[in-house]
PDB file of C-alpha atoms and ligand atoms in Angstrom:
ATOM      1  CA  MET A   1       9.563 -45.366 -47.459  1.00 63.00           C
ATOM      2  CA  GLU A   2       8.542 -42.130 -49.073  1.00 68.00           C
ATOM      3  CA  SER A   3       9.882 -38.941 -47.590  1.00 73.00           C
ATOM      4  CA  ILE A   4       7.540 -36.213 -46.367  1.00 70.00           C
ATOM      5  CA  GLY A   5       8.727 -34.159 -49.318  1.00 68.00           C
ATOM      6  CA  GLU A   6       7.675 -36.887 -51.728  1.00 69.00           C
ATOM      7  CA  VAL A   7       4.275 -37.253 -50.119  1.00 67.00           C
ATOM      8  CA  MET A   8       3.787 -33.515 -50.259  1.00 66.00           C
ATOM      9  CA  ASP A   9       4.846 -33.674 -53.895  1.00 63.00           C
ATOM     10  CA  LYS A  10       1.930 -35.970 -54.692  1.00 63.00           C
ATOM     11  CA  ILE A  11      -0.848 -34.317 -52.803  1.00 62.00           C
ATOM     12  CA  ILE A  12      -0.347 -30.651 -53.383  1.00 66.00           C
ATOM     13  CA  ASP A  13      -0.639 -28.334 -56.303  1.00 74.00           C
ATOM     14  CA  HIS A  14       2.699 -28.367 -58.081  1.00 77.00           C
ATOM     15  CA  ASP A  15       2.932 -24.670 -58.887  1.00 79.00           C
ATOM     16  CA  LYS A  16       2.160 -23.771 -55.297  1.00 84.00           C
ATOM     17  CA  TYR A  17       4.636 -26.326 -54.034  1.00 86.00           C
ATOM     18  CA  ASP A  18       7.383 -24.978 -56.273  1.00 88.00           C
ATOM     19  CA  ALA A  19       6.665 -21.446 -55.115  1.00 89.00           C
ATOM     20  CA  VAL A  20       6.929 -22.519 -51.459  1.00 90.00           C
ATOM     21  CA  VAL A  21      10.188 -24.368 -52.141  1.00 93.00           C
ATOM     22  CA  ASP A  22      11.553 -21.315 -53.970  1.00 94.00           C
ATOM     23  CA  SER A  23      10.690 -19.046 -51.061  1.00 93.00           C
ATOM     24  CA  ILE A  24      12.356 -21.445 -48.626  1.00 94.00           C
ATOM     25  CA  MET A  25      15.478 -21.901 -50.703  1.00 95.00           C
ATOM     26  CA  SER A  26      15.909 -18.193 -51.380  1.00 96.00           C
ATOM     27  CA  ASN A  27      15.956 -17.451 -47.662  1.00 96.00           C
ATOM     28  CA  GLU A  28      19.472 -16.498 -46.583  1.00 96.00           C
ATOM     29  CA  GLU A  29      19.205 -18.089 -43.158  1.00 96.00           C
ATOM     30  CA  ILE A  30      18.139 -21.403 -44.727  1.00 96.00           C
ATOM     31  CA  GLN A  31      20.941 -21.154 -47.296  1.00 96.00           C
ATOM     32  CA  ALA A  32      23.483 -20.575 -44.537  1.00 96.00           C
ATOM     33  CA  PHE A  33      22.075 -23.523 -42.546  1.00 96.00           C
ATOM     34  CA  ILE A  34      22.304 -25.830 -45.582  1.00 96.00           C
ATOM     35  CA  ALA A  35      25.850 -24.720 -46.332  1.00 96.00           C
ATOM     36  CA  GLY A  36      26.923 -24.885 -42.696  1.00 95.00           C
ATOM     37  CA  ASN A  37      25.734 -28.487 -42.377  1.00 95.00           C
ATOM     38  CA  GLU A  38      26.904 -29.494 -45.861  1.00 95.00           C
ATOM     39  CA  MET A  39      23.425 -30.888 -46.520  1.00 96.00           C
ATOM     40  CA  GLN A  40      22.895 -33.224 -49.473  1.00 95.00           C
ATOM     41  CA  GLU A  41      20.080 -32.892 -51.997  1.00 94.00           C
ATOM     42  CA  THR A  42      17.923 -35.636 -50.421  1.00 94.00           C
ATOM     43  CA  GLU A  43      18.488 -34.233 -46.931  1.00 95.00           C
ATOM     44  CA  ILE A  44      17.400 -30.823 -48.159  1.00 96.00           C
ATOM     45  CA  ARG A  45      14.257 -32.240 -49.756  1.00 94.00           C
ATOM     46  CA  LYS A  46      13.336 -34.114 -46.597  1.00 94.00           C
ATOM     47  CA  SER A  47      13.832 -30.903 -44.635  1.00 95.00           C
ATOM     48  CA  TYR A  48      11.389 -28.709 -46.584  1.00 94.00           C
ATOM     49  CA  PRO A  49       8.538 -29.099 -44.066  1.00 93.00           C
ATOM     50  CA  LYS A  50      10.835 -28.145 -41.177  1.00 95.00           C
ATOM     51  CA  PHE A  51      12.289 -25.204 -43.089  1.00 95.00           C
ATOM     52  CA  TYR A  52       8.714 -24.129 -43.784  1.00 94.00           C
ATOM     53  CA  GLU A  53       7.781 -24.485 -40.095  1.00 93.00           C
ATOM     54  CA  TYR A  54      10.822 -22.444 -39.106  1.00 94.00           C
ATOM     55  CA  LEU A  55       9.962 -19.619 -41.487  1.00 94.00           C
ATOM     56  CA  HIS A  56       6.237 -19.638 -40.583  1.00 91.00           C
ATOM     57  CA  PRO A  57       6.030 -20.057 -36.812  1.00 84.00           C
ATOM     58  CA  ASN A  58       2.672 -21.047 -35.398  1.00 82.00           C
ATOM     59  CA  LYS A  59       0.912 -18.440 -33.230  1.00 83.00           C
ATOM     60  CA  ALA A  60       0.838 -21.031 -30.445  1.00 82.00           C
ATOM     61  CA  PHE A  61       4.586 -20.528 -30.174  1.00 83.00           C
ATOM     62  CA  ASP A  62       4.398 -16.834 -29.311  1.00 85.00           C
ATOM     63  CA  GLY A  63       6.786 -16.268 -26.438  1.00 86.00           C
ATOM     64  CA  PHE A  64       9.167 -18.911 -27.795  1.00 91.00           C
ATOM     65  CA  THR A  65      12.224 -18.513 -29.989  1.00 90.00           C
ATOM     66  CA  SER A  66      12.765 -21.137 -32.638  1.00 91.00           C
ATOM     67  CA  LYS A  67      16.061 -22.526 -33.803  1.00 93.00           C
ATOM     68  CA  LEU A  68      17.005 -24.872 -36.650  1.00 95.00           C
ATOM     69  CA  ILE A  69      19.147 -27.847 -35.749  1.00 94.00           C
ATOM     70  CA  PHE A  70      20.621 -30.574 -37.940  1.00 94.00           C
ATOM     71  CA  HIS A  71      19.501 -33.920 -36.596  1.00 90.00           C
ATOM     72  CA  ASN A  72      19.552 -37.482 -38.030  1.00 89.00           C
ATOM     73  CA  GLY A  73      20.249 -36.272 -41.530  1.00 90.00           C
ATOM     74  CA  TYR A  74      17.664 -33.527 -41.753  1.00 92.00           C
ATOM     75  CA  ALA A  75      16.636 -30.200 -40.313  1.00 95.00           C
ATOM     76  CA  ASP A  76      14.514 -29.931 -37.200  1.00 95.00           C
ATOM     77  CA  VAL A  77      13.032 -26.994 -35.303  1.00 94.00           C
ATOM     78  CA  VAL A  78      13.477 -26.637 -31.568  1.00 93.00           C
ATOM     79  CA  TYR A  79      11.689 -24.103 -29.422  1.00 92.00           C
ATOM     80  CA  ARG A  80      12.833 -22.300 -26.342  1.00 92.00           C
ATOM     81  CA  GLU A  81      10.795 -19.926 -24.195  1.00 92.00           C
ATOM     82  CA  THR A  82      12.077 -16.347 -24.561  1.00 90.00           C
ATOM     83  CA  GLU A  83      13.655 -14.524 -21.614  1.00 89.00           C
ATOM     84  CA  GLU A  84      10.803 -12.003 -21.750  1.00 88.00           C
ATOM     85  CA  ALA A  85       8.146 -14.721 -21.621  1.00 90.00           C
ATOM     86  CA  ILE A  86       9.840 -16.354 -18.623  1.00 90.00           C
ATOM     87  CA  LYS A  87      10.133 -12.974 -16.888  1.00 90.00           C
ATOM     88  CA  ALA A  88       6.491 -12.117 -17.612  1.00 90.00           C
ATOM     89  CA  LYS A  89       5.404 -15.434 -16.075  1.00 91.00           C
ATOM     90  CA  LYS A  90       7.494 -14.810 -12.942  1.00 92.00           C
ATOM     91  CA  THR A  91       6.089 -11.292 -12.594  1.00 93.00           C
ATOM     92  CA  LYS A  92       2.558 -12.624 -12.899  1.00 93.00           C
ATOM     93  CA  ALA A  93       3.215 -15.194 -10.180  1.00 92.00           C
ATOM     94  CA  ALA A  94       4.819 -12.566  -7.921  1.00 93.00           C
ATOM     95  CA  ILE A  95       1.839 -10.218  -8.338  1.00 93.00           C
ATOM     96  CA  ARG A  96      -0.552 -13.079  -7.569  1.00 92.00           C
ATOM     97  CA  LYS A  97       1.416 -13.670  -4.359  1.00 93.00           C
ATOM     98  CA  LEU A  98       1.364  -9.959  -3.494  1.00 94.00           C
ATOM     99  CA  LYS A  99      -2.417  -9.836  -3.895  1.00 93.00           C
ATOM    100  CA  ALA A 100      -2.983 -13.037  -1.935  1.00 92.00           C
ATOM    101  CA  GLY A 101      -0.636 -12.119   0.896  1.00 92.00           C
ATOM    102  CA  SER A 102      -1.539  -8.483   1.371  1.00 95.00           C
ATOM    103  CA  LEU A 103      -3.429  -7.569   4.514  1.00 95.00           C
ATOM    104  CA  ILE A 104      -5.920  -5.001   3.386  1.00 93.00           C
ATOM    105  CA  LEU A 105      -9.605  -4.396   3.868  1.00 88.00           C
ATOM    106  CA  ASP A 106     -10.295  -2.361   0.717  1.00 90.00           C
ATOM    107  CA  GLU A 107     -10.133  -5.112  -1.930  1.00 90.00           C
ATOM    108  CA  THR A 108     -10.251  -2.582  -4.792  1.00 92.00           C
ATOM    109  CA  ILE A 109      -6.701  -1.518  -3.943  1.00 95.00           C
ATOM    110  CA  LYS A 110      -5.469  -4.961  -4.992  1.00 95.00           C
ATOM    111  CA  ASP A 111      -6.295  -4.095  -8.595  1.00 95.00           C
ATOM    112  CA  ALA A 112      -4.592  -0.698  -8.531  1.00 96.00           C
ATOM    113  CA  THR A 113      -1.918  -0.087 -11.171  1.00 97.00           C
ATOM    114  CA  PHE A 114      -0.211   2.954 -12.693  1.00 98.00           C
ATOM    115  CA  ASP A 115      -2.373   2.442 -15.780  1.00 97.00           C
ATOM    116  CA  THR A 116      -5.614   2.812 -13.844  1.00 95.00           C
ATOM    117  CA  PHE A 117      -4.488   5.961 -12.013  1.00 94.00           C
ATOM    118  CA  LYS A 118      -6.104   8.969 -13.680  1.00 92.00           C
ATOM    119  CA  ALA A 119      -3.852  12.005 -13.721  1.00 92.00           C
ATOM    120  CA  GLU A 120      -6.306  14.790 -14.465  1.00 87.00           C
ATOM    121  CA  THR A 121      -4.990  17.522 -12.198  1.00 88.00           C
ATOM    122  CA  ALA A 122      -1.469  18.871 -11.906  1.00 89.00           C
ATOM    123  CA  GLU A 123      -1.230  17.350  -8.448  1.00 90.00           C
ATOM    124  CA  GLU A 124      -2.284  13.901  -9.666  1.00 92.00           C
ATOM    125  CA  SER A 125       0.301  14.145 -12.453  1.00 94.00           C
ATOM    126  CA  SER A 126       3.069  14.951  -9.982  1.00 93.00           C
ATOM    127  CA  ALA A 127       1.885  12.197  -7.653  1.00 95.00           C
ATOM    128  CA  LEU A 128       2.000   9.716 -10.514  1.00 96.00           C
ATOM    129  CA  LYS A 129       5.464  10.880 -11.559  1.00 96.00           C
ATOM    130  CA  PHE A 130       6.688  10.655  -7.966  1.00 96.00           C
ATOM    131  CA  ALA A 131       5.348   7.096  -7.721  1.00 97.00           C
ATOM    132  CA  HIS A 132       6.862   6.106 -11.074  1.00 97.00           C
ATOM    133  CA  ASP A 133      10.246   7.508 -10.049  1.00 97.00           C
ATOM    134  CA  LEU A 134      10.052   5.744  -6.704  1.00 97.00           C
ATOM    135  CA  ALA A 135       9.310   2.403  -8.393  1.00 97.00           C
ATOM    136  CA  GLU A 136      12.323   2.906 -10.685  1.00 96.00           C
ATOM    137  CA  PHE A 137      14.481   3.852  -7.699  1.00 96.00           C
ATOM    138  CA  TYR A 138      13.681   0.607  -5.881  1.00 97.00           C
ATOM    139  CA  LYS A 139      13.877  -1.448  -9.079  1.00 95.00           C
ATOM    140  CA  ASN A 140      17.400  -0.138  -9.599  1.00 94.00           C
ATOM    141  CA  GLY A 141      18.389  -1.360  -6.141  1.00 94.00           C
ATOM    142  CA  GLY A 142      17.770   1.891  -4.233  1.00 95.00           C
ATOM    143  CA  LYS A 143      17.186   1.571  -0.486  1.00 96.00           C
ATOM    144  CA  GLY A 144      15.579   3.591   2.281  1.00 96.00           C
ATOM    145  CA  ASN A 145      12.079   4.522   3.367  1.00 97.00           C
ATOM    146  CA  ALA A 146       9.562   6.604   1.441  1.00 97.00           C
ATOM    147  CA  PHE A 147       6.543   8.594   2.511  1.00 95.00           C
ATOM    148  CA  MET A 148       3.203   9.535   1.016  1.00 95.00           C
ATOM    149  CA  SER A 149       0.994  11.787   3.066  1.00 94.00           C
ATOM    150  CA  GLY A 150      -2.219  13.630   2.418  1.00 92.00           C
ATOM    151  CA  PRO A 151      -5.965  13.536   2.933  1.00 89.00           C
ATOM    152  CA  ALA A 152      -8.085  10.380   2.604  1.00 88.00           C
ATOM    153  CA  GLY A 153      -8.977   9.470  -0.943  1.00 87.00           C
ATOM    154  CA  SER A 154      -6.112  11.203  -2.609  1.00 90.00           C
ATOM    155  CA  GLY A 155      -4.690   7.994  -4.070  1.00 93.00           C
ATOM    156  CA  LYS A 156      -1.912   7.114  -1.625  1.00 95.00           C
ATOM    157  CA  SER A 157      -2.911   3.462  -1.289  1.00 96.00           C
ATOM    158  CA  HIS A 158      -3.572   3.172  -5.011  1.00 96.00           C
ATOM    159  CA  LEU A 159      -0.162   4.511  -5.983  1.00 97.00           C
ATOM    160  CA  SER A 160       1.747   2.557  -3.367  1.00 98.00           C
ATOM    161  CA  MET A 161       0.179  -0.710  -4.562  1.00 98.00           C
ATOM    162  CA  ALA A 162       1.042   0.290  -8.152  1.00 98.00           C
ATOM    163  CA  ILE A 163       4.655   0.870  -7.087  1.00 98.00           C
ATOM    164  CA  LEU A 164       4.872  -2.659  -5.647  1.00 98.00           C
ATOM    165  CA  LYS A 165       3.511  -4.219  -8.830  1.00 97.00           C
ATOM    166  CA  SER A 166       5.975  -2.304 -10.944  1.00 97.00           C
ATOM    167  CA  TYR A 167       8.772  -3.262  -8.553  1.00 97.00           C
ATOM    168  CA  LEU A 168       7.952  -6.949  -9.030  1.00 96.00           C
ATOM    169  CA  GLU A 169       8.527  -6.657 -12.778  1.00 93.00           C
ATOM    170  CA  ASN A 170      12.213  -7.055 -12.008  1.00 75.00           C
ATOM    171  CA  GLY A 171      11.623 -10.712 -11.124  1.00 77.00           C
ATOM    172  CA  GLU A 172      12.985 -12.588  -8.112  1.00 87.00           C
ATOM    173  CA  LYS A 173      11.694  -9.932  -5.685  1.00 94.00           C
ATOM    174  CA  THR A 174       9.031 -10.061  -2.998  1.00 95.00           C
ATOM    175  CA  ALA A 175       6.650  -7.348  -1.864  1.00 97.00           C
ATOM    176  CA  LEU A 176       3.724  -6.977   0.491  1.00 97.00           C
ATOM    177  CA  PHE A 177       1.076  -4.348   1.166  1.00 98.00           C
ATOM    178  CA  VAL A 178      -0.388  -4.118   4.651  1.00 98.00           C
ATOM    179  CA  SER A 179      -2.836  -1.752   6.225  1.00 97.00           C
ATOM    180  CA  TYR A 180      -1.285  -0.984   9.594  1.00 97.00           C
ATOM    181  CA  SER A 181      -4.538  -0.930  11.578  1.00 96.00           C
ATOM    182  CA  HIS A 182      -5.382  -4.336  10.113  1.00 96.00           C
ATOM    183  CA  VAL A 183      -1.991  -5.720  11.153  1.00 97.00           C
ATOM    184  CA  VAL A 184      -2.478  -4.539  14.732  1.00 96.00           C
ATOM    185  CA  ARG A 185      -6.001  -5.961  14.848  1.00 95.00           C
ATOM    186  CA  LEU A 186      -4.943  -9.348  13.448  1.00 96.00           C
ATOM    187  CA  ILE A 187      -2.165  -9.729  16.017  1.00 96.00           C
ATOM    188  CA  LYS A 188      -4.450  -8.713  18.861  1.00 95.00           C
ATOM    189  CA  ASP A 189      -7.063 -11.214  17.663  1.00 95.00           C
ATOM    190  CA  SER A 190      -4.389 -13.909  17.670  1.00 95.00           C
ATOM    191  CA  PHE A 191      -3.962 -13.449  21.429  1.00 93.00           C
ATOM    192  CA  ASN A 192      -7.355 -15.102  21.937  1.00 93.00           C
ATOM    193  CA  ASN A 193      -7.283 -17.387  18.948  1.00 91.00           C
ATOM    194  CA  ARG A 194      -4.817 -20.251  19.110  1.00 86.00           C
ATOM    195  CA  ASP A 195      -5.390 -21.166  15.456  1.00 91.00           C
ATOM    196  CA  SER A 196      -4.572 -17.763  14.071  1.00 92.00           C
ATOM    197  CA  MET A 197      -1.633 -17.678  11.673  1.00 93.00           C
ATOM    198  CA  TYR A 198      -1.115 -13.993  12.459  1.00 95.00           C
ATOM    199  CA  THR A 199       0.733 -14.379  15.702  1.00 95.00           C
ATOM    200  CA  GLN A 200       3.132 -11.601  16.561  1.00 95.00           C
ATOM    201  CA  ASN A 201       6.097 -13.801  15.616  1.00 95.00           C
ATOM    202  CA  ASN A 202       4.639 -14.818  12.276  1.00 95.00           C
ATOM    203  CA  MET A 203       3.672 -11.256  11.490  1.00 96.00           C
ATOM    204  CA  MET A 204       7.139 -10.008  12.334  1.00 96.00           C
ATOM    205  CA  SER A 205       8.816 -12.529  10.059  1.00 95.00           C
ATOM    206  CA  LEU A 206       6.316 -11.811   7.290  1.00 95.00           C
ATOM    207  CA  LEU A 207       6.814  -8.062   7.458  1.00 97.00           C
ATOM    208  CA  THR A 208      10.570  -8.147   7.820  1.00 97.00           C
ATOM    209  CA  SER A 209      11.275 -10.793   5.165  1.00 96.00           C
ATOM    210  CA  VAL A 210       9.883  -9.085   2.035  1.00 97.00           C
ATOM    211  CA  ASP A 211      12.152  -6.898  -0.078  1.00 97.00           C
ATOM    212  CA  LEU A 212       9.712  -4.015  -0.310  1.00 98.00           C
ATOM    213  CA  LEU A 213       6.846  -3.366   2.105  1.00 98.00           C
ATOM    214  CA  VAL A 214       4.047  -0.828   2.078  1.00 98.00           C
ATOM    215  CA  ILE A 215       2.719   0.041   5.526  1.00 98.00           C
ATOM    216  CA  ASP A 216      -0.493   1.766   4.630  1.00 97.00           C
ATOM    217  CA  ASP A 217      -2.331   4.349   6.671  1.00 96.00           C
ATOM    218  CA  ILE A 218      -0.093   4.750   9.685  1.00 96.00           C
ATOM    219  CA  GLY A 219      -1.959   6.652  12.381  1.00 93.00           C
ATOM    220  CA  SER A 220      -5.303   4.972  11.680  1.00 92.00           C
ATOM    221  CA  GLU A 221      -4.593   2.196  14.201  1.00 92.00           C
ATOM    222  CA  ASN A 222      -5.667   2.455  17.823  1.00 88.00           C
ATOM    223  CA  ASN A 223      -2.618   3.950  19.394  1.00 85.00           C
ATOM    224  CA  SER A 224      -1.012   1.960  22.176  1.00 89.00           C
ATOM    225  CA  ASP A 225       2.433   1.090  23.455  1.00 91.00           C
ATOM    226  CA  PHE A 226       1.939  -2.237  21.755  1.00 93.00           C
ATOM    227  CA  SER A 227       1.217  -0.853  18.287  1.00 94.00           C
ATOM    228  CA  GLU A 228       4.030   1.660  18.511  1.00 94.00           C
ATOM    229  CA  GLU A 229       6.545  -0.924  19.749  1.00 95.00           C
ATOM    230  CA  LEU A 230       5.542  -3.247  16.925  1.00 96.00           C
ATOM    231  CA  LEU A 231       5.988  -0.512  14.335  1.00 96.00           C
ATOM    232  CA  THR A 232       9.431   0.290  15.706  1.00 96.00           C
ATOM    233  CA  ASP A 233      10.419  -3.389  15.587  1.00 96.00           C
ATOM    234  CA  VAL A 234       9.199  -3.825  12.012  1.00 97.00           C
ATOM    235  CA  LEU A 235      10.993  -0.696  10.823  1.00 96.00           C
ATOM    236  CA  ASP A 236      14.170  -1.716  12.653  1.00 95.00           C
ATOM    237  CA  GLY A 237      14.113  -5.013  10.801  1.00 96.00           C
ATOM    238  CA  ARG A 238      13.878  -3.462   7.331  1.00 97.00           C
ATOM    239  CA  MET A 239      15.835  -1.430   4.787  1.00 95.00           C
ATOM    240  CA  SER A 240      13.039  -0.122   2.561  1.00 97.00           C
ATOM    241  CA  THR A 241       9.487   0.607   3.570  1.00 98.00           C
ATOM    242  CA  ILE A 242       6.908   2.828   1.892  1.00 98.00           C
ATOM    243  CA  ILE A 243       4.711   4.451   4.506  1.00 97.00           C
ATOM    244  CA  THR A 244       1.444   6.226   3.817  1.00 97.00           C
ATOM    245  CA  THR A 245      -0.518   8.369   6.252  1.00 95.00           C
ATOM    246  CA  ASN A 246      -3.261  10.964   6.547  1.00 92.00           C
ATOM    247  CA  LEU A 247      -1.203  12.764   9.176  1.00 92.00           C
ATOM    248  CA  SER A 248       1.222  15.581   8.538  1.00 87.00           C
ATOM    249  CA  SER A 249       4.834  15.280   9.599  1.00 82.00           C
ATOM    250  CA  GLY A 250       4.096  17.606  12.522  1.00 84.00           C
ATOM    251  CA  GLU A 251       1.186  15.461  13.654  1.00 89.00           C
ATOM    252  CA  LEU A 252       3.310  12.329  13.364  1.00 88.00           C
ATOM    253  CA  ARG A 253       6.230  13.400  15.452  1.00 83.00           C
ATOM    254  CA  GLY A 254       5.027  16.465  17.284  1.00 81.00           C
ATOM    255  CA  SER A 255       6.722  19.786  17.854  1.00 78.00           C
ATOM    256  CA  ALA A 256       8.415  21.672  20.686  1.00 75.00           C
ATOM    257  CA  THR A 257       5.030  22.591  22.120  1.00 79.00           C
ATOM    258  CA  LYS A 258       2.872  19.612  21.216  1.00 81.00           C
ATOM    259  CA  ASN A 259       3.297  15.862  21.484  1.00 84.00           C
ATOM    260  CA  GLY A 260       3.085  13.985  18.212  1.00 86.00           C
ATOM    261  CA  ARG A 261       1.226  10.782  17.510  1.00 90.00           C
ATOM    262  CA  TYR A 262       4.469   8.826  17.820  1.00 92.00           C
ATOM    263  CA  ALA A 263       7.486   9.081  20.043  1.00 90.00           C
ATOM    264  CA  ILE A 264      10.538  10.691  18.477  1.00 88.00           C
ATOM    265  CA  ARG A 265      12.341   7.337  18.348  1.00 89.00           C
ATOM    266  CA  THR A 266       9.515   5.771  16.323  1.00 91.00           C
ATOM    267  CA  ALA A 267       9.226   8.767  14.009  1.00 90.00           C
ATOM    268  CA  SER A 268      12.953   8.832  13.383  1.00 89.00           C
ATOM    269  CA  ARG A 269      12.789   5.208  12.225  1.00 92.00           C
ATOM    270  CA  MET A 270       9.994   6.058   9.826  1.00 93.00           C
ATOM    271  CA  PHE A 271      12.083   8.802   8.282  1.00 90.00           C
ATOM    272  CA  LYS A 272      15.197   6.611   8.032  1.00 88.00           C
ATOM    273  CA  SER A 273      17.116   7.305   4.777  1.00 89.00           C
ATOM    274  CA  ILE A 274      14.110   9.099   3.409  1.00 91.00           C
ATOM    275  CA  GLY A 275      16.052  11.651   1.364  1.00 91.00           C
ATOM    276  CA  LYS A 276      13.598  13.238  -1.053  1.00 90.00           C
ATOM    277  CA  LYS A 277      11.372  10.190  -1.249  1.00 93.00           C
ATOM    278  CA  ALA A 278       8.401  12.005   0.249  1.00 91.00           C
ATOM    279  CA  PHE A 279       5.244  13.279  -1.352  1.00 92.00           C
ATOM    280  CA  ASN A 280       2.589  15.424   0.272  1.00 90.00           C
ATOM    281  CA  PHE A 281      -0.685  15.511  -1.631  1.00 86.00           C
ATOM    282  CA  LYS A 282      -1.679  18.792   0.002  1.00 77.00           C
ATOM    283  CA  ASP A 283       1.330  20.797  -0.860  1.00 51.00           C
ATOM    284  CA  ILE A 284       1.297  21.573  -4.571  1.00 44.00           C
ATOM    285  CA  ALA A 285       4.122  24.092  -4.594  1.00 42.00           C
ATOM    286  CA  ASP A 286       6.585  22.031  -2.607  1.00 41.00           C
ATOM    287  CA  LYS A 287       5.305  18.493  -2.963  1.00 38.00           C
ATOM    288  CA  ARG A 288       8.556  16.548  -3.372  1.00 38.00           C
ATOM    289  CA  VAL A 289      10.230  17.702  -0.203  1.00 43.00           C
ATOM    290  CA  MET A 290       8.471  17.384   3.104  1.00 44.00           C
ATOM    291  CA  PRO A 291       9.850  19.387   5.980  1.00 43.00           C
ATOM    292  CA  PHE A 292      11.237  16.368   7.846  1.00 42.00           C
TER     293      PHE A 292
HETATM  294  N1  ADP B   1      -6.219   9.448  -9.599  1.00 64.86           N
HETATM  295  C1  ADP B   1      -6.937   8.341  -9.443  1.00 64.86           C
HETATM  296  N2  ADP B   1      -7.312   7.607 -10.523  1.00 64.86           N
HETATM  297  C2  ADP B   1      -8.042   6.485 -10.370  1.00 64.86           C
HETATM  298  N3  ADP B   1      -8.480   6.016  -9.200  1.00 64.86           N
HETATM  299  C3  ADP B   1      -8.148   6.698  -8.079  1.00 64.86           C
HETATM  300  C4  ADP B   1      -7.349   7.877  -8.142  1.00 64.86           C
HETATM  301  N4  ADP B   1      -7.166   8.348  -6.874  1.00 64.86           N
HETATM  302  C5  ADP B   1      -7.822   7.481  -6.084  1.00 64.86           C
HETATM  303  N5  ADP B   1      -8.402   6.493  -6.796  1.00 64.86           N
HETATM  304  C6  ADP B   1      -9.247   5.408  -6.281  1.00 64.86           C
HETATM  305  O1  ADP B   1     -10.008   5.967  -5.251  1.00 64.86           O
HETATM  306  C7  ADP B   1     -10.055   5.132  -4.113  1.00 64.86           C
HETATM  307  C8  ADP B   1      -9.415   5.835  -2.939  1.00 64.86           C
HETATM  308  O2  ADP B   1      -8.029   6.008  -3.196  1.00 64.86           O
HETATM  309  P1  ADP B   1      -6.937   5.535  -2.166  1.00 64.86           P
HETATM  310  O3  ADP B   1      -5.697   5.229  -2.901  1.00 64.86           O
HETATM  311  O4  ADP B   1      -7.498   4.454  -1.314  1.00 64.86           O
HETATM  312  O5  ADP B   1      -6.773   6.881  -1.339  1.00 64.86           O
HETATM  313  P2  ADP B   1      -5.954   7.108   0.011  1.00 64.86           P
HETATM  314  O6  ADP B   1      -5.153   5.900   0.270  1.00 64.86           O
HETATM  315  O7  ADP B   1      -5.112   8.328  -0.248  1.00 64.86           O
HETATM  316  O8  ADP B   1      -6.979   7.384   1.070  1.00 64.86           O
HETATM  317  C9  ADP B   1      -9.348   3.853  -4.517  1.00 64.86           C
HETATM  318  O9  ADP B   1     -10.281   2.911  -4.951  1.00 64.86           O
HETATM  319  C10 ADP B   1      -8.451   4.283  -5.654  1.00 64.86           C
HETATM  320  O10 ADP B   1      -8.234   3.219  -6.560  1.00 64.86           O
HETATM  321 MG1   MG B   2      -5.440   4.566   1.833  1.00 64.86          MG
END
């Protein structure tokens, strides 16, 4: 039987063929492979197409690394998916899960990323930097709660969703974004709906099992002992939660003369291990450190 090399010999332009063979044989990696496997002349000739394939990878194999192996007397090319390609696939799957599992009424927030956040003012630039730094902090294994406060529309939900997506780039992590008023409503609805999957138990295990959770818009829920107790339980069951709110720290926890929206014990759980992980959109001069 004729070898592939011999068939090629017959059907293609000889000058071109010689030039291709020359380029293959002058390649140092190919030379080392031939020497390393002590390949004979006929084995080398039979291997030209595989050498050529190795040196000219097909675009369809983007995301794969190729390797030459010596097999049954001639060279062969094997492909393996690159670490980056595997990681990118995992990240994509994790983000799909985040979007599907998040409990949020404003669907546009699901598409929020750092790239789509416009930093046109100094405040937006600092907010973006804060969010970037926070994502890096959690990606590097940092723990503790974080806070974003400020008026409606300032980009708190957008940036906190972007942080979760960036966080998931690490692979093997889970994250969820929930609007707190929606959580409370879903659980209350489940009281009268036996088929609801959002029972209090299910919700608790959902919210306490993910590695990083955003509880969005605290203070927008109808306040009750129930909603406050639930918040305390969720926060007690977690290490790292990003909380956003339209309320100021004073409004959240009150002062000596005025009751806050939440009892001190709830507020103190929100501010657990918060360090400097707080950003107030209103306070340009002193935005990184809230007076907690
Ligand atoms: N700087 C920004 N660049 C791009 N889109 C923004 C920016 N700030 C806010 N948005 C968009 O405006 C809308 C309101 O922002 P959002 O994050 O929901 O504000 P907040 O949660 O502070 O009330 C969202 O659709 C969000 O994607
Ligand atoms: Mg919001």
